[in-house]
């Protein structure tokens, strides 16, 4: 029975599908979200149209927003089969500007988030950082080391990003599978630590 | 590609701390860095185009898609009732034997979904493969489930807080080899 490779749907749906879990890859346009997903996904990243809620620019508090609109965006994602019973989905947030949006659909039930930063445009990540903070989602900030150069030290970047020490800050290379894996593990270790404290 | 137009940070000259307009709201008359151009960016061609495409794209679902979404609280999965439009993207969908039998009689979109889900697929994968808006797939999958042609397996609601799930994910990810074939823990070939 364990030699059956595929679940057999004709057995009245008996084959239980794998448990799906997900993580969210966020950050500004062009920071390397799709590259990150592609590096570790076992399928070429897929794109689907989904709805997000956009918040009027200029608001100061995502929880008290008067003007929201639903917008259709293209969202890409990949998947890693961790074992036959467990699939990890990675969803890249749609490349929006740095103002308000709500990916509630994307983030509901997510294990954690990775906010990717390009040090040349730090402020592009703030909306994602704020959103995850508001949602209480465990997340790390990953500096994508384009071309292997990092001209700033991490403390300096942390200061500029204005993130608390509780948010891990990691250097990684979006093109390197092992590097992406390790950045995701930092997020998951944080999620585990938080869950253990609950 | 993004390097030529940077203005907010300068490489090699220390980090410039940009303003966070929505965290520390500037005064009304204070020039907020970059905020003036943001609404324009937000409605950039890509967004507008895809919104239009979705409005026109969903095709013959039989009724206006948006309207139908909010009134279909029909999916019962793993003992829980869920609104169709709340089903997470990673929800697994699997064809039943009855679904396979019914294939010849199904409409085009339904047929595609039932045929695709012989192996478990997430709603997101289904939407991407069939090139439908995610919400359309949610509705169609919900209908097919009601008809007994699919089973719908919502993810474990509290997975993010379940220690054993988190540990399994961590262990599974550690075992993923890097491009040189090395796993995380061992630095040895997997
Ligand atoms: N040299 C270099 N290029 C990268 C790196 N990460 C991403 N890119 C490139 O930067 C561009 C934007 O990356 P993409 O993943 O599409 O960004 P997204 O908009 O966040 O999804 C693409 O042309 C990538 O090939 C990196 O680490 N090094
Ligand atoms: Mg992308």
GROMACS .gro file of C-alpha atoms and ligand atoms in nm:
model
  417
    1UNK     CA    1   0.000   0.000   0.000
    2UNK     CA    2   0.282   0.241   0.072
    3UNK     CA    3   0.416   0.171  -0.272
    4UNK     CA    4   0.125   0.349  -0.432
    5UNK     CA    5   0.286   0.663  -0.564
    6UNK     CA    6  -0.020   0.876  -0.608
    7UNK     CA    7  -0.322   0.918  -0.392
    8UNK     CA    8  -0.602   0.726  -0.551
    9UNK     CA    9  -0.904   0.949  -0.582
   10UNK     CA   10  -1.123   0.668  -0.701
   11UNK     CA   11  -1.094   0.518  -0.355
   12UNK     CA   12  -1.372   0.759  -0.260
   13UNK     CA   13  -1.127   1.039  -0.193
   14UNK     CA   14  -0.964   0.829   0.075
   15UNK     CA   15  -0.610   0.936  -0.006
   16UNK     CA   16  -0.560   1.224   0.229
   17UNK     CA   17  -0.384   1.510   0.052
   18UNK     CA   18  -0.071   1.656   0.205
   19UNK     CA   19  -0.100   1.918   0.475
   20UNK     CA   20  -0.042   2.253   0.307
   21UNK     CA   21   0.141   2.528   0.492
   22UNK     CA   22   0.256   2.860   0.358
   23UNK     CA   23   0.496   3.145   0.403
   24UNK     CA   24   0.480   3.491   0.253
   25UNK     CA   25   0.764   3.661   0.066
   26UNK     CA   26   0.719   4.036   0.071
   27UNK     CA   27   0.905   4.348  -0.030
   28UNK     CA   28   0.908   4.624  -0.285
   29UNK     CA   29   0.912   4.589  -0.659
   30UNK     CA   30   1.226   4.431  -0.800
   31UNK     CA   31   1.384   4.330  -0.470
   32UNK     CA   32   1.400   3.964  -0.566
   33UNK     CA   33   1.075   3.806  -0.446
   34UNK     CA   34   1.015   3.601  -0.757
   35UNK     CA   35   1.382   3.510  -0.773
   36UNK     CA   36   1.364   3.389  -0.416
   37UNK     CA   37   1.060   3.174  -0.480
   38UNK     CA   38   1.211   3.035  -0.800
   39UNK     CA   39   1.535   2.941  -0.629
   40UNK     CA   40   1.374   2.697  -0.391
   41UNK     CA   41   1.044   2.600  -0.550
   42UNK     CA   42   1.021   2.259  -0.712
   43UNK     CA   43   0.798   2.404  -0.982
   44UNK     CA   44   0.858   2.711  -1.189
   45UNK     CA   45   0.680   2.989  -1.005
   46UNK     CA   46   0.317   3.010  -1.104
   47UNK     CA   47   0.121   3.328  -1.126
   48UNK     CA   48  -0.240   3.371  -1.032
   49UNK     CA   49  -0.475   3.661  -1.020
   50UNK     CA   50  -0.600   3.737  -0.676
   51UNK     CA   51  -0.765   4.021  -0.492
   52UNK     CA   52  -0.598   4.241  -0.239
   53UNK     CA   53  -0.733   4.533  -0.047
   54UNK     CA   54  -0.558   4.856  -0.117
   55UNK     CA   55  -0.559   5.130   0.135
   56UNK     CA   56  -0.562   5.490   0.028
   57UNK     CA   57  -0.214   5.636   0.038
   58UNK     CA   58  -0.139   5.876   0.316
   59UNK     CA   59  -0.324   5.695   0.592
   60UNK     CA   60  -0.128   5.651   0.907
   61UNK     CA   61  -0.283   5.348   1.065
   62UNK     CA   62  -0.371   5.034   0.878
   63UNK     CA   63  -0.628   4.939   1.135
   64UNK     CA   64  -0.829   5.258   1.100
   65UNK     CA   65  -0.845   5.304   0.731
   66UNK     CA   66  -1.143   5.479   0.586
   67UNK     CA   67  -1.072   5.418   0.218
   68UNK     CA   68  -1.015   5.068   0.094
   69UNK     CA   69  -1.054   4.926  -0.252
   70UNK     CA   70  -1.023   4.573  -0.377
   71UNK     CA   71  -0.777   4.532  -0.658
   72UNK     CA   72  -0.687   4.235  -0.869
   73UNK     CA   73  -0.317   4.167  -0.872
   74UNK     CA   74  -0.087   3.905  -1.014
   75UNK     CA   75   0.070   3.702  -0.741
   76UNK     CA   76   0.335   3.441  -0.787
   77UNK     CA   77   0.408   3.139  -0.581
   78UNK     CA   78   0.601   2.817  -0.564
   79UNK     CA   79   0.589   2.497  -0.366
   80UNK     CA   80   0.827   2.262  -0.189
   81UNK     CA   81   0.715   1.911  -0.105
   82UNK     CA   82   0.888   1.862   0.228
   83UNK     CA   83   0.765   1.507   0.259
   84UNK     CA   84   0.470   1.317   0.115
   85UNK     CA   85   0.244   1.458   0.383
   86UNK     CA   86   0.363   1.817   0.393
   87UNK     CA   87   0.379   2.087   0.129
   88UNK     CA   88   0.523   2.431   0.185
   89UNK     CA   89   0.382   2.704  -0.037
   90UNK     CA   90   0.570   3.028  -0.085
   91UNK     CA   91   0.362   3.323  -0.190
   92UNK     CA   92   0.526   3.636  -0.318
   93UNK     CA   93   0.331   3.949  -0.242
   94UNK     CA   94   0.230   4.144  -0.547
   95UNK     CA   95   0.479   4.416  -0.628
   96UNK     CA   96   0.304   4.719  -0.499
   97UNK     CA   97   0.437   5.055  -0.401
   98UNK     CA   98   0.533   5.125  -0.046
   99UNK     CA   99   0.193   5.243   0.070
  100UNK     CA  100  -0.094   5.060   0.217
  101UNK     CA  101  -0.232   4.729   0.111
  102UNK     CA  102  -0.370   4.431   0.289
  103UNK     CA  103  -0.281   4.084   0.187
  104UNK     CA  104  -0.518   3.930   0.437
  105UNK     CA  105  -0.603   3.654   0.195
  106UNK     CA  106  -0.238   3.576   0.147
  107UNK     CA  107  -0.135   3.597   0.507
  108UNK     CA  108  -0.423   3.417   0.678
  109UNK     CA  109  -0.275   3.109   0.841
  110UNK     CA  110   0.077   3.174   0.717
  111UNK     CA  111   0.360   3.040   0.929
  112UNK     CA  112   0.565   3.353   0.879
  113UNK     CA  113   0.698   3.610   0.639
  114UNK     CA  114   1.025   3.713   0.485
  115UNK     CA  115   1.053   4.078   0.392
  116UNK     CA  116   1.315   4.122   0.125
  117UNK     CA  117   1.513   4.443   0.116
  118UNK     CA  118   1.737   4.600  -0.139
  119UNK     CA  119   1.964   4.830   0.058
  120UNK     CA  120   1.952   5.083  -0.222
  121UNK     CA  121   1.582   5.138  -0.159
  122UNK     CA  122   1.518   5.064   0.201
  123UNK     CA  123   1.187   5.240   0.230
  124UNK     CA  124   1.025   5.007  -0.022
  125UNK     CA  125   0.994   4.746   0.250
  126UNK     CA  126   0.826   4.955   0.515
  127UNK     CA  127   0.471   4.876   0.417
  128UNK     CA  128   0.544   4.506   0.445
  129UNK     CA  129   0.721   4.545   0.777
  130UNK     CA  130   0.434   4.745   0.917
  131UNK     CA  131   0.176   4.506   0.784
  132UNK     CA  132   0.342   4.200   0.936
  133UNK     CA  133   0.393   4.382   1.263
  134UNK     CA  134   0.026   4.475   1.273
  135UNK     CA  135  -0.078   4.121   1.195
  136UNK     CA  136   0.155   3.975   1.456
  137UNK     CA  137   0.302   3.747   1.192
  138UNK     CA  138   0.651   3.620   1.273
  139UNK     CA  139   0.885   3.763   1.013
  140UNK     CA  140   1.246   3.832   0.934
  141UNK     CA  141   1.399   4.093   0.710
  142UNK     CA  142   1.628   3.952   0.446
  143UNK     CA  143   1.876   4.176   0.272
  144UNK     CA  144   1.918   4.046  -0.079
  145UNK     CA  145   2.285   4.079  -0.150
  146UNK     CA  146   2.275   4.175  -0.512
  147UNK     CA  147   2.606   4.083  -0.673
  148UNK     CA  148   2.745   3.972  -0.342
  149UNK     CA  149   2.809   4.324  -0.220
  150UNK     CA  150   2.693   4.469   0.104
  151UNK     CA  151   2.824   4.812   0.173
  152UNK     CA  152   2.643   4.868   0.499
  153UNK     CA  153   2.681   4.687   0.820
  154UNK     CA  154   2.379   4.517   0.963
  155UNK     CA  155   2.343   4.743   1.264
  156UNK     CA  156   2.332   5.042   1.038
  157UNK     CA  157   2.067   4.882   0.823
  158UNK     CA  158   1.866   4.778   1.127
  159UNK     CA  159   1.873   5.131   1.254
  160UNK     CA  160   1.763   5.269   0.918
  161UNK     CA  161   1.482   5.017   0.892
  162UNK     CA  162   1.370   5.101   1.240
  163UNK     CA  163   1.296   4.740   1.327
  164UNK     CA  164   1.322   4.609   1.681
  165UNK     CA  165   1.586   4.360   1.785
  166UNK     CA  166   1.317   4.095   1.798
  167UNK     CA  167   1.300   4.098   1.419
  168UNK     CA  168   1.585   3.892   1.274
  169UNK     CA  169   1.788   4.060   1.003
  170UNK     CA  170   1.971   3.829   0.767
  171UNK     CA  171   2.184   3.860   0.459
  172UNK     CA  172   2.095   3.624   0.181
  173UNK     CA  173   2.126   3.569  -0.190
  174UNK     CA  174   1.792   3.531  -0.365
  175UNK     CA  175   1.954   3.329  -0.641
  176UNK     CA  176   2.100   3.067  -0.407
  177UNK     CA  177   1.873   2.790  -0.298
  178UNK     CA  178   2.067   2.717   0.020
  179UNK     CA  179   2.069   3.082   0.111
  180UNK     CA  180   1.694   3.114   0.059
  181UNK     CA  181   1.639   2.797   0.261
  182UNK     CA  182   1.844   2.936   0.549
  183UNK     CA  183   1.658   3.268   0.544
  184UNK     CA  184   1.326   3.084   0.558
  185UNK     CA  185   1.458   2.874   0.845
  186UNK     CA  186   1.531   3.189   1.042
  187UNK     CA  187   1.166   3.285   1.005
  188UNK     CA  188   1.047   2.939   1.103
  189UNK     CA  189   1.272   2.922   1.408
  190UNK     CA  190   1.123   3.251   1.518
  191UNK     CA  191   0.772   3.120   1.460
  192UNK     CA  192   0.854   2.809   1.662
  193UNK     CA  193   1.001   3.012   1.943
  194UNK     CA  194   0.691   3.229   1.954
  195UNK     CA  195   0.461   2.929   1.949
  196UNK     CA  196   0.656   2.771   2.232
  197UNK     CA  197   0.610   3.083   2.439
  198UNK     CA  198   0.236   3.090   2.387
  199UNK     CA  199   1.807   4.681  -1.293
  200UNK     CA  200   1.693   4.882  -1.000
  201UNK     CA  201   2.029   5.034  -0.927
  202UNK     CA  202   2.035   5.330  -1.157
  203UNK     CA  203   1.745   5.520  -1.013
  204UNK     CA  204   1.805   5.490  -0.644
  205UNK     CA  205   1.756   5.799  -0.440
  206UNK     CA  206   1.679   5.684  -0.092
  207UNK     CA  207   2.005   5.517  -0.004
  208UNK     CA  208   2.361   5.564  -0.116
  209UNK     CA  209   2.595   5.276  -0.135
  210UNK     CA  210   2.914   5.317   0.057
  211UNK     CA  211   2.813   5.643   0.219
  212UNK     CA  212   2.625   5.511   0.516
  213UNK     CA  213   2.255   5.453   0.536
  214UNK     CA  214   2.004   5.726   0.488
  215UNK     CA  215   1.706   5.679   0.712
  216UNK     CA  216   1.397   5.736   0.507
  217UNK     CA  217   1.068   5.866   0.635
  218UNK     CA  218   0.794   5.622   0.725
  219UNK     CA  219   0.487   5.828   0.648
  220UNK     CA  220   0.227   5.596   0.794
  221UNK     CA  221   0.419   5.516   1.109
  222UNK     CA  222   0.503   5.869   1.205
  223UNK     CA  223   0.246   6.065   1.014
  224UNK     CA  224   0.388   6.394   0.897
  225UNK     CA  225   0.195   6.715   0.945
  226UNK     CA  226  -0.045   6.797   0.668
  227UNK     CA  227   0.172   7.065   0.520
  228UNK     CA  228   0.500   6.888   0.574
  229UNK     CA  229   0.650   6.756   0.252
  230UNK     CA  230   0.633   6.382   0.301
  231UNK     CA  231   0.911   6.206   0.121
  232UNK     CA  232   0.784   6.031  -0.185
  233UNK     CA  233   0.422   6.029  -0.085
  234UNK     CA  234   0.312   6.260  -0.361
  235UNK     CA  235   0.402   6.012  -0.630
  236UNK     CA  236   0.270   5.707  -0.455
  237UNK     CA  237  -0.093   5.715  -0.565
  238UNK     CA  238   0.025   5.736  -0.922
  239UNK     CA  239   0.245   5.433  -0.871
  240UNK     CA  240  -0.039   5.246  -0.710
  241UNK     CA  241  -0.256   5.275  -1.016
  242UNK     CA  242   0.025   5.194  -1.253
  243UNK     CA  243  -0.057   5.019  -1.579
  244UNK     CA  244   0.001   4.667  -1.451
  245UNK     CA  245  -0.251   4.700  -1.175
  246UNK     CA  246  -0.511   4.868  -1.384
  247UNK     CA  247  -0.468   4.626  -1.669
  248UNK     CA  248  -0.498   4.318  -1.454
  249UNK     CA  249  -0.802   4.456  -1.280
  250UNK     CA  250  -0.965   4.511  -1.615
  251UNK     CA  251  -0.866   4.168  -1.731
  252UNK     CA  252  -1.020   4.010  -1.426
  253UNK     CA  253  -1.340   4.202  -1.467
  254UNK     CA  254  -1.367   4.084  -1.824
  255UNK     CA  255  -1.195   3.752  -1.785
  256UNK     CA  256  -1.381   3.515  -1.558
  257UNK     CA  257  -1.608   3.400  -1.835
  258UNK     CA  258  -1.927   3.201  -1.821
  259UNK     CA  259  -1.961   3.123  -1.458
  260UNK     CA  260  -2.330   3.177  -1.496
  261UNK     CA  261  -2.368   3.477  -1.272
  262UNK     CA  262  -2.171   3.780  -1.173
  263UNK     CA  263  -1.869   3.649  -0.992
  264UNK     CA  264  -1.832   3.921  -0.734
  265UNK     CA  265  -2.191   3.899  -0.624
  266UNK     CA  266  -2.184   3.527  -0.587
  267UNK     CA  267  -1.878   3.526  -0.365
  268UNK     CA  268  -2.034   3.674  -0.061
  269UNK     CA  269  -2.334   3.444  -0.044
  270UNK     CA  270  -2.193   3.097  -0.060
  271UNK     CA  271  -2.118   2.972   0.287
  272UNK     CA  272  -2.122   2.612   0.178
  273UNK     CA  273  -1.790   2.448   0.227
  274UNK     CA  274  -1.767   2.205   0.507
  275UNK     CA  275  -1.417   2.081   0.553
  276UNK     CA  276  -1.268   1.877   0.832
  277UNK     CA  277  -1.567   1.944   1.047
  278UNK     CA  278  -1.553   2.319   0.999
  279UNK     CA  279  -1.776   2.539   0.794
  280UNK     CA  280  -1.596   2.792   0.586
  281UNK     CA  281  -1.706   3.063   0.353
  282UNK     CA  282  -1.588   2.987   0.004
  283UNK     CA  283  -1.421   3.321  -0.027
  284UNK     CA  284  -1.229   3.252   0.289
  285UNK     CA  285  -1.078   2.926   0.177
  286UNK     CA  286  -0.703   2.970   0.194
  287UNK     CA  287  -0.499   2.971  -0.124
  288UNK     CA  288  -0.318   2.654  -0.026
  289UNK     CA  289  -0.639   2.455   0.030
  290UNK     CA  290  -0.603   2.116  -0.137
  291UNK     CA  291  -0.860   2.001  -0.386
  292UNK     CA  292  -0.895   1.638  -0.493
  293UNK     CA  293  -1.118   1.476  -0.752
  294UNK     CA  294  -1.354   1.202  -0.637
  295UNK     CA  295  -1.451   0.887  -0.821
  296UNK     CA  296  -1.789   1.044  -0.885
  297UNK     CA  297  -1.614   1.345  -1.031
  298UNK     CA  298  -1.419   1.128  -1.272
  299UNK     CA  299  -1.737   0.949  -1.375
  300UNK     CA  300  -1.907   1.281  -1.431
  301UNK     CA  301  -1.628   1.428  -1.642
  302UNK     CA  302  -1.805   1.394  -1.977
  303UNK     CA  303  -2.108   1.581  -1.852
  304UNK     CA  304  -1.930   1.872  -1.693
  305UNK     CA  305  -1.902   2.221  -1.833
  306UNK     CA  306  -1.573   2.339  -1.970
  307UNK     CA  307  -1.441   2.502  -1.653
  308UNK     CA  308  -1.571   2.230  -1.426
  309UNK     CA  309  -1.423   1.967  -1.650
  310UNK     CA  310  -1.081   2.129  -1.634
  311UNK     CA  311  -1.085   2.146  -1.258
  312UNK     CA  312  -1.200   1.790  -1.204
  313UNK     CA  313  -0.947   1.663  -1.457
  314UNK     CA  314  -0.663   1.862  -1.300
  315UNK     CA  315  -0.728   1.746  -0.946
  316UNK     CA  316  -0.668   1.377  -0.996
  317UNK     CA  317  -0.366   1.463  -0.789
  318UNK     CA  318  -0.419   1.702  -0.501
  319UNK     CA  319  -0.375   2.061  -0.608
  320UNK     CA  320  -0.400   2.385  -0.417
  321UNK     CA  321  -0.657   2.643  -0.517
  322UNK     CA  322  -0.369   2.869  -0.613
  323UNK     CA  323  -0.217   2.609  -0.844
  324UNK     CA  324  -0.557   2.543  -0.998
  325UNK     CA  325  -0.613   2.910  -1.062
  326UNK     CA  326  -0.269   2.950  -1.214
  327UNK     CA  327  -0.297   2.644  -1.435
  328UNK     CA  328  -0.646   2.722  -1.557
  329UNK     CA  329  -0.580   3.094  -1.573
  330UNK     CA  330  -0.880   3.192  -1.373
  331UNK     CA  331  -0.900   3.448  -1.101
  332UNK     CA  332  -0.854   3.281  -0.767
  333UNK     CA  333  -1.201   3.375  -0.654
  334UNK     CA  334  -1.353   3.215  -0.960
  335UNK     CA  335  -1.178   2.891  -0.880
  336UNK     CA  336  -1.299   2.913  -0.524
  337UNK     CA  337  -1.657   2.938  -0.640
  338UNK     CA  338  -1.628   2.665  -0.900
  339UNK     CA  339  -1.451   2.432  -0.662
  340UNK     CA  340  -1.719   2.498  -0.406
  341UNK     CA  341  -1.990   2.404  -0.653
  342UNK     CA  342  -1.807   2.089  -0.755
  343UNK     CA  343  -1.761   1.993  -0.397
  344UNK     CA  344  -2.131   2.038  -0.330
  345UNK     CA  345  -2.199   1.809  -0.623
  346UNK     CA  346  -1.963   1.548  -0.482
  347UNK     CA  347  -1.713   1.578  -0.764
  348UNK     CA  348  -1.431   1.710  -0.549
  349UNK     CA  349  -1.317   1.694  -0.194
  350UNK     CA  350  -1.184   2.013  -0.047
  351UNK     CA  351  -0.927   1.997   0.230
  352UNK     CA  352  -0.875   2.323   0.409
  353UNK     CA  353  -0.539   2.360   0.577
  354UNK     CA  354  -0.516   2.305   0.946
  355UNK     CA  355  -0.648   2.628   1.090
  356UNK     CA  356  -0.394   2.661   1.367
  357UNK     CA  357  -0.092   2.524   1.181
  358UNK     CA  358   0.103   2.842   1.248
  359UNK     CA  359   0.077   2.779   1.621
  360UNK     CA  360   0.114   2.403   1.615
  361UNK     CA  361   0.456   2.310   1.748
  362UNK     CA  362   0.463   1.974   1.578
  363UNK     CA  363   0.374   2.123   1.241
  364UNK     CA  364   0.637   2.393   1.278
  365UNK     CA  365   0.899   2.136   1.371
  366UNK     CA  366   0.809   1.918   1.077
  367UNK     CA  367   0.841   2.212   0.842
  368UNK     CA  368   1.176   2.309   0.991
  369UNK     CA  369   1.308   1.955   0.968
  370UNK     CA  370   1.181   1.920   0.616
  371UNK     CA  371   1.337   2.245   0.504
  372UNK     CA  372   1.669   2.166   0.669
  373UNK     CA  373   1.685   1.856   0.458
  374UNK     CA  374   1.647   2.053   0.136
  375UNK     CA  375   1.983   2.048  -0.034
  376UNK     CA  376   2.144   2.367  -0.161
  377UNK     CA  377   2.274   2.397  -0.513
  378UNK     CA  378   2.582   2.196  -0.416
  379UNK     CA  379   2.372   1.923  -0.266
  380UNK     CA  380   2.438   2.012   0.097
  381UNK     CA  381   2.165   2.009   0.357
  382UNK     CA  382   2.143   2.269   0.627
  383UNK     CA  383   2.245   2.072   0.930
  384UNK     CA  384   2.506   1.840   0.808
  385UNK     CA  385   2.675   2.032   0.536
  386UNK     CA  386   2.677   1.691   0.382
  387UNK     CA  387   2.519   1.565   0.068
  388UNK     CA  388   2.156   1.485   0.133
  389LIG     N1  389   2.249   4.029  -0.957
  389LIG     C1  390   2.139   3.993  -0.890
  389LIG     N2  391   2.020   4.010  -0.949
  389LIG     C2  392   1.909   3.974  -0.882
  389LIG     C3  393   1.915   3.920  -0.751
  389LIG     N3  394   1.788   3.898  -0.710
  389LIG     C4  395   1.709   3.936  -0.809
  389LIG     N4  396   1.780   3.981  -0.913
  389LIG     C5  397   1.729   4.035  -1.038
  389LIG     O1  398   1.652   4.150  -1.006
  389LIG     C6  399   1.537   4.156  -1.088
  389LIG     C7  400   1.413   4.162  -1.005
  389LIG     O2  401   1.398   4.039  -0.934
  389LIG     P1  402   1.254   3.976  -0.908
  389LIG     O3  403   1.279   3.848  -0.837
  389LIG     O4  404   1.175   3.969  -1.032
  389LIG     O5  405   1.193   4.085  -0.812
  389LIG     P2  406   1.045   4.096  -0.755
  389LIG     O6  407   0.981   4.209  -0.824
  389LIG     O7  408   1.065   4.126  -0.609
  389LIG     O8  409   0.975   3.967  -0.778
  389LIG     C8  410   1.542   4.036  -1.179
  389LIG     O9  411   1.596   4.076  -1.303
  389LIG     C9  412   1.634   3.941  -1.108
  389LIG    O10  413   1.702   3.858  -1.198
  389LIG    C10  414   2.044   3.902  -0.691
  389LIG    O11  415   2.060   3.858  -0.578
  389LIG     N5  416   2.153   3.941  -0.764
  390LIG    MG1  417   0.804   3.935  -0.886
   0.00000   0.00000   0.00000
